[in-house]
Short mmCIF file of C-alpha atoms and ligand atoms in Angstrom, two decimals:
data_model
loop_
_atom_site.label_atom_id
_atom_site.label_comp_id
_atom_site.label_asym_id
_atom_site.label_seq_id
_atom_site.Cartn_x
_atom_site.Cartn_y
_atom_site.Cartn_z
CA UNK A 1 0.00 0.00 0.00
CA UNK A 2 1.17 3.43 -0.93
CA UNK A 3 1.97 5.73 2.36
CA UNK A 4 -0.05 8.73 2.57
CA UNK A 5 1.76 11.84 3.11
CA UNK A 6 0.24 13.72 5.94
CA UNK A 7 -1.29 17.09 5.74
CA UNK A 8 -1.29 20.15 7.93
CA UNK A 9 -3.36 20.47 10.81
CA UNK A 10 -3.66 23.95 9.36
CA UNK A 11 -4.85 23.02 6.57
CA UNK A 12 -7.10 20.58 7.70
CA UNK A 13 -9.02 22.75 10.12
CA UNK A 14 -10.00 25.04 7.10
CA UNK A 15 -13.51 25.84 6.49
CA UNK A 16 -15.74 27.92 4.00
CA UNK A 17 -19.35 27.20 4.29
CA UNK A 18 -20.08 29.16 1.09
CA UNK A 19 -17.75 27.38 -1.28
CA UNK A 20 -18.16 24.13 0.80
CA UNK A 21 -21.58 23.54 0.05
CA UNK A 22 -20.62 23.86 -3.54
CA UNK A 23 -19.22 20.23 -3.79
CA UNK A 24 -22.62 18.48 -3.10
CA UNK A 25 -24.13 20.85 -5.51
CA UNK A 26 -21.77 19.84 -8.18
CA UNK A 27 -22.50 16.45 -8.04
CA UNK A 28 -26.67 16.56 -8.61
CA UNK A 29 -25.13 19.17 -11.77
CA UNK A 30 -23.04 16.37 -13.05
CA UNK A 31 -25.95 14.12 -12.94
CA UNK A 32 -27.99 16.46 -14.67
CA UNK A 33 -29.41 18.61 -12.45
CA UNK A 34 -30.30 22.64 -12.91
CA UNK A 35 -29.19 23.97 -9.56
CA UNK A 36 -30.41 27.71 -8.56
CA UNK A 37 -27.33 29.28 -6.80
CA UNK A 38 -28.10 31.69 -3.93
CA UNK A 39 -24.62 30.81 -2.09
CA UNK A 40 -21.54 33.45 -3.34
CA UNK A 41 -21.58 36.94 -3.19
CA UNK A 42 -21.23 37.23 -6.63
CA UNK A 43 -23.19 39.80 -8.23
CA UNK A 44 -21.77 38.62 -12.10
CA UNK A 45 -23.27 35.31 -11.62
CA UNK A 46 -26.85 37.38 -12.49
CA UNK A 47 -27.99 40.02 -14.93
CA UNK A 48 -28.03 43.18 -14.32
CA UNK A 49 -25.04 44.05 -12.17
CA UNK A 50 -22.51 44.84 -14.63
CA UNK A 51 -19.19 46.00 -14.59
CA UNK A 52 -18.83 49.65 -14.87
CA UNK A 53 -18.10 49.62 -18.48
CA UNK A 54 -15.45 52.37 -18.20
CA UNK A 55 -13.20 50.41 -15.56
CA UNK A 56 -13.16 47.27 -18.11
CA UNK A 57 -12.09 50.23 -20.67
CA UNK A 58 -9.21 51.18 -18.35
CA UNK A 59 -8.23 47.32 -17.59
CA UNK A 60 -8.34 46.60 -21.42
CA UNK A 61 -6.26 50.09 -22.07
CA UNK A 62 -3.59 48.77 -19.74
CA UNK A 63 -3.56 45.15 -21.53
CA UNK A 64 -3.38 46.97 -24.47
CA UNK A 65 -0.24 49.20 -23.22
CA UNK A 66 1.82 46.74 -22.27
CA UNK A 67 1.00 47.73 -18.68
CA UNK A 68 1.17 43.84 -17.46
CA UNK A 69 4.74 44.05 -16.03
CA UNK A 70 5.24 43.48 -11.69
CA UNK A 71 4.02 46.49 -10.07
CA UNK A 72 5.26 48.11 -6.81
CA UNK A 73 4.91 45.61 -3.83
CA UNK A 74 2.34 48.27 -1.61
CA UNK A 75 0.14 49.23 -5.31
CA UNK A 76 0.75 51.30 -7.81
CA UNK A 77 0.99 55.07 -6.58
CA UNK A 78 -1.52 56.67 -8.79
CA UNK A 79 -3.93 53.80 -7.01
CA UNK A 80 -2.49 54.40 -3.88
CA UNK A 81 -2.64 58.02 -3.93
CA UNK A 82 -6.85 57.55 -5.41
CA UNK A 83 -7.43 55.61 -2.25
CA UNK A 84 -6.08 57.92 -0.17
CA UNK A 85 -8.16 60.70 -1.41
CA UNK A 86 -11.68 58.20 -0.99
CA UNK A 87 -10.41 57.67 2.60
CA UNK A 88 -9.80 61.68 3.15
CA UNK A 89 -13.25 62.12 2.03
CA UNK A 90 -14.33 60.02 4.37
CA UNK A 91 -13.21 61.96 7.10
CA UNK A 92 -9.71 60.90 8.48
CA UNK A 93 -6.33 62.12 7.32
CA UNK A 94 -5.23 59.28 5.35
CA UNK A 95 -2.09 59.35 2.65
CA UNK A 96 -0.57 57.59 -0.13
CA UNK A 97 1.76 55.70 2.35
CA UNK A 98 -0.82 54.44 4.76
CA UNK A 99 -2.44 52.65 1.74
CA UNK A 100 -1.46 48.96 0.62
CA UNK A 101 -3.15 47.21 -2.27
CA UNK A 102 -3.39 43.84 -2.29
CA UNK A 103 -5.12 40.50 -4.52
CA UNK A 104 -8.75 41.34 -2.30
CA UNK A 105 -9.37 41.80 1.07
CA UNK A 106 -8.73 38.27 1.56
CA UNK A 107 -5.41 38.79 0.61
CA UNK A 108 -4.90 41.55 2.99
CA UNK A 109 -6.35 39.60 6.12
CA UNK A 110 -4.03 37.12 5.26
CA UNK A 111 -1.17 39.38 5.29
CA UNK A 112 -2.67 40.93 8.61
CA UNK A 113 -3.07 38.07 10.85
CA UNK A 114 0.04 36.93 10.21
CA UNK A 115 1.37 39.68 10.83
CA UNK A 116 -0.22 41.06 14.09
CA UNK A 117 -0.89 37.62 15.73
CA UNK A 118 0.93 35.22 18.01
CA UNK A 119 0.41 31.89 19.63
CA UNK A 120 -2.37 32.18 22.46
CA UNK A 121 -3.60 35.62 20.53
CA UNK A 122 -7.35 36.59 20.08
CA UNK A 123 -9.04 38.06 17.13
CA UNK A 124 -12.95 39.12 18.56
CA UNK A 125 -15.10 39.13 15.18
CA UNK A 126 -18.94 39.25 14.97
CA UNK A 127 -21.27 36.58 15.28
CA UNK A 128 -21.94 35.90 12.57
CA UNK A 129 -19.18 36.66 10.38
CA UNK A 130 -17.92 36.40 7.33
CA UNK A 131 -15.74 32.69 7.22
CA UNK A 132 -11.80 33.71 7.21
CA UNK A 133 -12.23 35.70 9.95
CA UNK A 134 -12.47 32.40 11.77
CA UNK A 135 -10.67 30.38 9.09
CA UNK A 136 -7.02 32.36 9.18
CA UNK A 137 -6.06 33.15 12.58
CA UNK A 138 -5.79 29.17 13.61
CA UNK A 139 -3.33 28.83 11.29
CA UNK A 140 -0.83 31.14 13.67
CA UNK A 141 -1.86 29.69 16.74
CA UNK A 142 -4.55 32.56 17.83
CA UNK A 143 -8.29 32.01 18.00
CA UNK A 144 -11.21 33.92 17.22
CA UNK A 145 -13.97 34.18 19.29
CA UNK A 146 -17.12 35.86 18.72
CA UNK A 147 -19.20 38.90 20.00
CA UNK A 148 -22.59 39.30 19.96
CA UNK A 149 -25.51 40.01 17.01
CA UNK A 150 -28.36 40.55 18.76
CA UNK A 151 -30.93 38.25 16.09
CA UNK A 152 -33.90 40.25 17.42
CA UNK A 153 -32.77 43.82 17.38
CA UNK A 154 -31.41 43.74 13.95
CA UNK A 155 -28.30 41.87 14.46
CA UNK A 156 -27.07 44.89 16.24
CA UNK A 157 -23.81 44.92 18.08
CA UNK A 158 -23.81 43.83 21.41
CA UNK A 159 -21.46 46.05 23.09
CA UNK A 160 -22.24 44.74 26.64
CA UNK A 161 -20.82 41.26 25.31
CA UNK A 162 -17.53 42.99 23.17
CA UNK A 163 -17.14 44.60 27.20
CA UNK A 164 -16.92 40.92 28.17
CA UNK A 165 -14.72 39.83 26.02
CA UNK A 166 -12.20 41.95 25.81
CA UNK A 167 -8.63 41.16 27.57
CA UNK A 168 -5.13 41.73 26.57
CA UNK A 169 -4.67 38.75 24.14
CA UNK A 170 -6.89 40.58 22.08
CA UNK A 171 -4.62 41.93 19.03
CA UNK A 172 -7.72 42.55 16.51
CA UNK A 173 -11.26 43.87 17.06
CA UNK A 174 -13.17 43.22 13.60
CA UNK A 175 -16.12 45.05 12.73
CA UNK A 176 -17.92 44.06 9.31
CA UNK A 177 -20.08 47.02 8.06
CA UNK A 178 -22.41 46.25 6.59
CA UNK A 179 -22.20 42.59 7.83
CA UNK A 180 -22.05 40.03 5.86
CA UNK A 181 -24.12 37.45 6.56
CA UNK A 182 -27.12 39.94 8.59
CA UNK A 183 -26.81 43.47 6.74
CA UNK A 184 -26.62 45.49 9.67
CA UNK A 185 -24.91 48.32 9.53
CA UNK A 186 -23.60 50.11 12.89
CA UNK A 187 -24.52 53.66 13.66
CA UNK A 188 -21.82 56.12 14.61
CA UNK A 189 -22.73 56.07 18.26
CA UNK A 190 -22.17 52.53 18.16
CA UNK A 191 -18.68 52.62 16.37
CA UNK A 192 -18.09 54.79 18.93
CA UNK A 193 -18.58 52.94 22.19
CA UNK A 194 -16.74 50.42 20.20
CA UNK A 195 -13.94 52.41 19.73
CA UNK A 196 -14.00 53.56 23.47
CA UNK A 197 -14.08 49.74 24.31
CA UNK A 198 -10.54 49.10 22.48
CA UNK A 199 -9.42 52.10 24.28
CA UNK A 200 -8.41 50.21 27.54
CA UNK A 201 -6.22 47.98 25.83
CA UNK A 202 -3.42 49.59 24.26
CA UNK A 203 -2.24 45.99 22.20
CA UNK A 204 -5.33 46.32 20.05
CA UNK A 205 -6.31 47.60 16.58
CA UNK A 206 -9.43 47.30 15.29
CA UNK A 207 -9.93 45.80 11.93
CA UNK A 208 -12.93 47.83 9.86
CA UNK A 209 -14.21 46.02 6.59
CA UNK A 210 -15.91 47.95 4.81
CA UNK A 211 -16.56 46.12 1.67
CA UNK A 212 -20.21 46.68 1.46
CA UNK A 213 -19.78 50.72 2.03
CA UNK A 214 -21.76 51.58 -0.84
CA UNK A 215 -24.11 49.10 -0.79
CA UNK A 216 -25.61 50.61 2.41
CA UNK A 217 -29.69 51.76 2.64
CA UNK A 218 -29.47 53.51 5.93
CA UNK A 219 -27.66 56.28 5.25
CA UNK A 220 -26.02 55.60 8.60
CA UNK A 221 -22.72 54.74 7.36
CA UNK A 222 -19.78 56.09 8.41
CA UNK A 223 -16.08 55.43 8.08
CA UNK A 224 -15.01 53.84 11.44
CA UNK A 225 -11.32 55.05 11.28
CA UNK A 226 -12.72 59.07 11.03
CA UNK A 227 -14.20 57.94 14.63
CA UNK A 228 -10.97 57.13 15.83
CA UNK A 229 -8.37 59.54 17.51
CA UNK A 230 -6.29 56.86 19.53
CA UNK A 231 -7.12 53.45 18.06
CA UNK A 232 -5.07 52.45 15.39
CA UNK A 233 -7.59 51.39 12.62
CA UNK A 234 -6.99 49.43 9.51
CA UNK A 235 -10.16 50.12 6.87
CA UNK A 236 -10.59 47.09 4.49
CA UNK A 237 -12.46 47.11 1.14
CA UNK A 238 -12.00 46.90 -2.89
CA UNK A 239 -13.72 46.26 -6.20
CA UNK A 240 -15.38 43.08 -5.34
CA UNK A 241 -18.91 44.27 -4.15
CA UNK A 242 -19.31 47.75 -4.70
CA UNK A 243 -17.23 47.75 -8.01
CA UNK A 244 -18.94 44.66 -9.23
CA UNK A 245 -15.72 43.10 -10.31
CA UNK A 246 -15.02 40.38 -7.30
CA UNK A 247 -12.94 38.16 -10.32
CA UNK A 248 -10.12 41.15 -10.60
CA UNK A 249 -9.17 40.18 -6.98
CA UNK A 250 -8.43 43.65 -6.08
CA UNK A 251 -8.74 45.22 -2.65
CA UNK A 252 -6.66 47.22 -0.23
CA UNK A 253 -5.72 48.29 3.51
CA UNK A 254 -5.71 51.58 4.42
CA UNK A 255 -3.78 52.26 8.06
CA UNK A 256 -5.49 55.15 10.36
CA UNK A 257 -2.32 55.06 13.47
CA UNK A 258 -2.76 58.11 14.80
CA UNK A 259 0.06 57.45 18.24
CA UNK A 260 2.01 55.35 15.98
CA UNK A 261 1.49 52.49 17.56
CA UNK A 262 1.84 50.05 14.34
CA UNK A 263 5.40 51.07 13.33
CA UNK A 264 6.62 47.48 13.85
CA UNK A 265 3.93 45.85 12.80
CA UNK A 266 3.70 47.68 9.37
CA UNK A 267 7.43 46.90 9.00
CA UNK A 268 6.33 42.95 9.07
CA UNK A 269 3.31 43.99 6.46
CA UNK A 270 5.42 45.46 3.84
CA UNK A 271 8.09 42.73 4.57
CA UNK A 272 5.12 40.04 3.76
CA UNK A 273 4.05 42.67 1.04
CA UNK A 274 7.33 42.65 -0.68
CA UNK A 275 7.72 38.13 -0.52
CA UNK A 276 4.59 38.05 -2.18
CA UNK A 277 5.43 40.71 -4.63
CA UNK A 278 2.47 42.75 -6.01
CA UNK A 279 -1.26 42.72 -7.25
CA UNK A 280 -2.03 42.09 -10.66
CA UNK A 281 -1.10 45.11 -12.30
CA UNK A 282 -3.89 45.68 -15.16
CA UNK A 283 -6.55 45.36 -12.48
CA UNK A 284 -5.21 48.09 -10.82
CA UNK A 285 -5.59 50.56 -13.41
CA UNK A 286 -9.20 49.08 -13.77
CA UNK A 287 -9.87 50.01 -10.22
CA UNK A 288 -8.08 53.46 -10.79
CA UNK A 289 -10.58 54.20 -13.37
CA UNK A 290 -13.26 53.07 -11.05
CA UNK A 291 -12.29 55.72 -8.27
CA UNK A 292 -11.28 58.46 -10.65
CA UNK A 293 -14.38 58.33 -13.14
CA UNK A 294 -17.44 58.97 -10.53
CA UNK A 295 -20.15 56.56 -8.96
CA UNK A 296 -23.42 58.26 -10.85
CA UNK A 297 -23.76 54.84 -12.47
CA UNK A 298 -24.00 53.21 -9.02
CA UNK A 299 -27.51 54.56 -8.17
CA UNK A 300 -28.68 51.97 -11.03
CA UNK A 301 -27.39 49.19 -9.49
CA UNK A 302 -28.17 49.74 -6.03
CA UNK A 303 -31.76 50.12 -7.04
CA UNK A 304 -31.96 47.09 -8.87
CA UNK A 305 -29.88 44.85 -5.45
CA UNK A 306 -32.85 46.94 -3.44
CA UNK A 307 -35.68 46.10 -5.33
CA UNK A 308 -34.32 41.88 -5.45
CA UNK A 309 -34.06 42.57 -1.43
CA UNK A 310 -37.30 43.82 -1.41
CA UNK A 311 -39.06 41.58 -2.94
CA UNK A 312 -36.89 38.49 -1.13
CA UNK A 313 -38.39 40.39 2.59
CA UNK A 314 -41.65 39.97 0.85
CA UNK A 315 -42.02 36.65 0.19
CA UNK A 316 -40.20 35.57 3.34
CA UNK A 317 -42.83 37.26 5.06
CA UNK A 318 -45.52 34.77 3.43
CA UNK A 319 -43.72 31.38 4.50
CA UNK A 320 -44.71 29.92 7.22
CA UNK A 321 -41.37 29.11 8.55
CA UNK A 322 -39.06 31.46 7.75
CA UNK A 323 -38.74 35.10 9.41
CA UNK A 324 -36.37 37.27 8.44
CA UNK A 325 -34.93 41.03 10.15
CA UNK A 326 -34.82 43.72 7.10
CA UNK A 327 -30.95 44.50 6.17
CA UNK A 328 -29.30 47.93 6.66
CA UNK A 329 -27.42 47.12 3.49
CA UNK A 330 -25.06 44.55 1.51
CA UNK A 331 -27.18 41.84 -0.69
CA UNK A 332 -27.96 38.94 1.13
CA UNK A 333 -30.75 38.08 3.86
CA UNK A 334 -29.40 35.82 7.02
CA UNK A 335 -32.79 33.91 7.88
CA UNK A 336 -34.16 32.51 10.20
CA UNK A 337 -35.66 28.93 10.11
CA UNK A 338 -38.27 29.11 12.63
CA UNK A 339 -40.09 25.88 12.68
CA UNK A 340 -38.37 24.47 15.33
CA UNK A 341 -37.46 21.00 14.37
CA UNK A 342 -36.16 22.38 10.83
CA UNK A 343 -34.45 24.61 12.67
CA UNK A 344 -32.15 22.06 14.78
CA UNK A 345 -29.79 20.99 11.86
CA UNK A 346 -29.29 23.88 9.40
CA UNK A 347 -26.79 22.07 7.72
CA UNK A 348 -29.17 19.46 7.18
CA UNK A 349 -32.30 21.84 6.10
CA UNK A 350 -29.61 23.43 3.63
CA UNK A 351 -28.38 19.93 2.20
CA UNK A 352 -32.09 18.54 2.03
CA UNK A 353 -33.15 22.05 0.40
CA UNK A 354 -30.42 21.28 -2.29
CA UNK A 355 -31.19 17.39 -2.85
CA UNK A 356 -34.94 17.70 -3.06
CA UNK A 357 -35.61 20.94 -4.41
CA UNK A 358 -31.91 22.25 -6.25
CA UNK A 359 -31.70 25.28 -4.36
CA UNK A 360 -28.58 26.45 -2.83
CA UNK A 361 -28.02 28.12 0.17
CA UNK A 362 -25.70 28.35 3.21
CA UNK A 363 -26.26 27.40 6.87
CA UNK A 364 -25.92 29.59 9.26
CA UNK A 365 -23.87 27.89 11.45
CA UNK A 366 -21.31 28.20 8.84
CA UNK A 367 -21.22 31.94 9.62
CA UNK A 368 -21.15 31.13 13.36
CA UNK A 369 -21.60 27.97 15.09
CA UNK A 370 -22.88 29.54 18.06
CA UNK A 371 -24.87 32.69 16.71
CA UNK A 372 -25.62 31.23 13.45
CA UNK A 373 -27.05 28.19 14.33
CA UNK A 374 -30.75 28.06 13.19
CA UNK A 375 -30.61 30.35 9.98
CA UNK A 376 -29.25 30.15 6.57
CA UNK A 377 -27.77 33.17 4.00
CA UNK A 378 -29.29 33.70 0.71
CA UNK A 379 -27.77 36.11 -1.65
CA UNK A 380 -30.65 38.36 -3.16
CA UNK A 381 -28.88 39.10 -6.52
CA UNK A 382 -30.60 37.14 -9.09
CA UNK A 383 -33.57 38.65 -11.12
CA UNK A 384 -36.82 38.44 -9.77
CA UNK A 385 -38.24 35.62 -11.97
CA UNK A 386 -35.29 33.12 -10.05
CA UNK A 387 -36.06 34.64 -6.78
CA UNK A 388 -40.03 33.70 -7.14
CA UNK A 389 -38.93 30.06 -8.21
CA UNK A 390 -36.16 29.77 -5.40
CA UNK A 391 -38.93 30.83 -2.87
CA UNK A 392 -41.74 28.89 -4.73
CA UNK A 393 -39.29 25.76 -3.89
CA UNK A 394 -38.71 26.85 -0.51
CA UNK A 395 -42.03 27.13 0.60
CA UNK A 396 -43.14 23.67 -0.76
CA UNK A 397 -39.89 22.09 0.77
CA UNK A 398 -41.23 23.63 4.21
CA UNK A 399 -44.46 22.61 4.00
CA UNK A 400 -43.29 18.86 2.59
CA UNK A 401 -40.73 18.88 5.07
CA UNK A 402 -43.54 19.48 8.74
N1 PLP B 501 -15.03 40.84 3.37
C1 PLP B 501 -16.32 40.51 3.44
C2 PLP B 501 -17.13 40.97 4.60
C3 PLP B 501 -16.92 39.74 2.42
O1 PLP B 501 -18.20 39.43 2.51
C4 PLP B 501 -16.14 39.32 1.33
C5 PLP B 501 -16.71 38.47 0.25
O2 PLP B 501 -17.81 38.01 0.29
C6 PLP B 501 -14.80 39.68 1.30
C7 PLP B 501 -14.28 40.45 2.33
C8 PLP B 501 -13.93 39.24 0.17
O3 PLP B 501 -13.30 40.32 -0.39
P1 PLP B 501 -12.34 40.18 -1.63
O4 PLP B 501 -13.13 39.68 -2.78
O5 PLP B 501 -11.82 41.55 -1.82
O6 PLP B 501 -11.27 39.21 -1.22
#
């Protein structure tokens, strides 16, 4: 018999409900099957949600220049320098420096934890989150635990459990606004007693992705690290959601240190940075073109993802069985399975949902084994007519399923 070589326990302990659930759903497709795909957070995978023809201008230009050579390490500076200027307007002093552009924000968390975290460290994330937040940090010895969505107000933050948390071994406080999976987005007084929390412990930075930031529908949103005059803050986001071009794998870090806390830290980033040696360089001047060229066409598309959310809160409301809380932003709907005995396995309800009606979703726990537990996440993206038949198939699975 041939000896198996062993893998990582780092490896091994990796999870990501969303693309996880994928492999079952590939199966029924090989054996025929038309699956309807509510699981990634991809608004390309449905019509209407373009994009921006002018940044695919830009990226082609670049192609066409020759322009597909290594760029720097931290972005090009023209990028770096546009980012900057977004982040000034959002109210803090940020510059080119403080700006590092990486292959997403997954990239960048990557880069992040390893460079901020230790053996025995914590990172406190939401509950629910989205997955590498609890994914990464395991694989330098740290943990993650989670703080407190309150499911009945909202999924607002509970502070009064963050309060609990919070000790030394803390290195990272992550707040995801708006959250994926639940939508919520955090007001400023909230940011603020959040910031005020991380105050008392002078080994932590807070970690602000804002990915979603203009996808929001409260009008509520505001930049965390223009809250912060003490806190180090590192602002996360890129072209995947509100550029509408998550395949260009562009996003960036933006560093708010206003005591200088980070020095060493940031040494270790650009050090990473520099071994991994850039971001693909024609994307970049597609998202240049993006930040330089105005966001009038945006209004389209965030009418459109409203009107799909819409109508998805509407038809929740008429299934017995489902309940869901309306989202401050982003695109997807984290709901609630409330017949009780569905409710108990929501890995099951979403594997049986996919098997006997070819709908695919994610559980809930996925997002958060403790706060998750009971729910699944539906992206809202697809046109309406796919929405009616994904819910017409959920509500008969319910009622076949009591
Ligand atoms: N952060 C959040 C909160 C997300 O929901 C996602 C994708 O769904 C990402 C980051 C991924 O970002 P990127 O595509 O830039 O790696």
């Amino acid at each position: 018999m041939v000896e198996q070589v062993d893998v990582s326990a780092r490896a091994a302990a990796i999870e990501y409900a969303i693309r996880d659930v994928v492999v079952p759903a590939i199966e029924l497709e090989n054996q025929g099957h038309e699956i309807i795909r509510l699981n990634i957070g991809d608004p390309l995978a449905y019509q209407g949600l373009p994009t921006p023809k002018h940044m695919i201008s830009a990226y082609k230009k670049a192609l066409d220049a020759q322009e597909n050579g290594y760029a720097p390490s931290y972005g090009l500076p023209s990028l770096r320098r546009a980012i900057a200027s977004a982040q000034v307007g959002n109210g803090w002093p940020c510059s080119e420096e403080d700006v590092y552009v990486t292959h997403g924000v997954t990239e960048a968390l990557q880069v992040i934890f390893a460079a901020f975290l230790e053996i025995g460290d914590k990172v406190l994330a939401p509950g629910p989150h989205y997955p590498p937040y609890m994914a990464y940090p395991q694989m330098y010895g740290a943990s993650t635990v989670e703080y407190r969505l309150d499911p009945d107000d909202g999924w607002r933050i509970d502070l009064d459990d963050i309060r609990s948390k919070m000790d030394d071994s803390v290195k990272l406080l992550v707040l995801i606004n708006p959250n994926n999976p639940t939508g919520n987005v955090a007001t400023s007084s909230e940011i603020d007693a959040l910031i005020e929390i991380a105050q008392n412990f002078p080994k932590c930075t807070i970690i602000s992705d804002e990915i979603y930031d203009g996808l929001d529908f409260t009008g509520n949103i505001v930049s965390v690290a223009s809250r912060s005059k003490q806190v180090p803050v590192i602002t996360l986001n890129g072209v995947s959601k509100v550029y509408f071009a998550p395949g260009w794998r562009i996003g960036y870090m933006a560093w708010h240190d206003p005591q200088r806390r980070l020095s060493a830290v940031r040494d270790g980033v650009e050090r990473l940075l520099r071994s991994r040696l850039c971001a693909s360089t024609p994307a970049q001047h597609g998202f240049l073109a993006g930040l330089n060229d105005g966001t009038g066409w945006l209004e389209g598309h965030r009418s459109v993802i409203r009107e799909r959310l819409d109508y998805s809160l509407q038809r929740i409301a008429g299934i017995d069985g489902l309940e869901c809380q309306s989202p401050g932003g982003a695109f997807y709907l984290f709901v609630r399975i409330s017949d009780p005995i569905l409710a108990k396995d929501d890995k099951k309800f979403v594997l049986d949902l996919l098997h006997k009606k070819h709908v695919l979703v994610v559980h809930g726990s996925g997002f958060s084994p403790e706060f998750g537990n009971g729910h699944f996440r539906m992206v809202c993206l697809p046109e309406i007519e796919t929405l009616a038949e994904s819910f017409d198939r959920m509500e008969s699975f319910i009622t076949e399923s009591k």
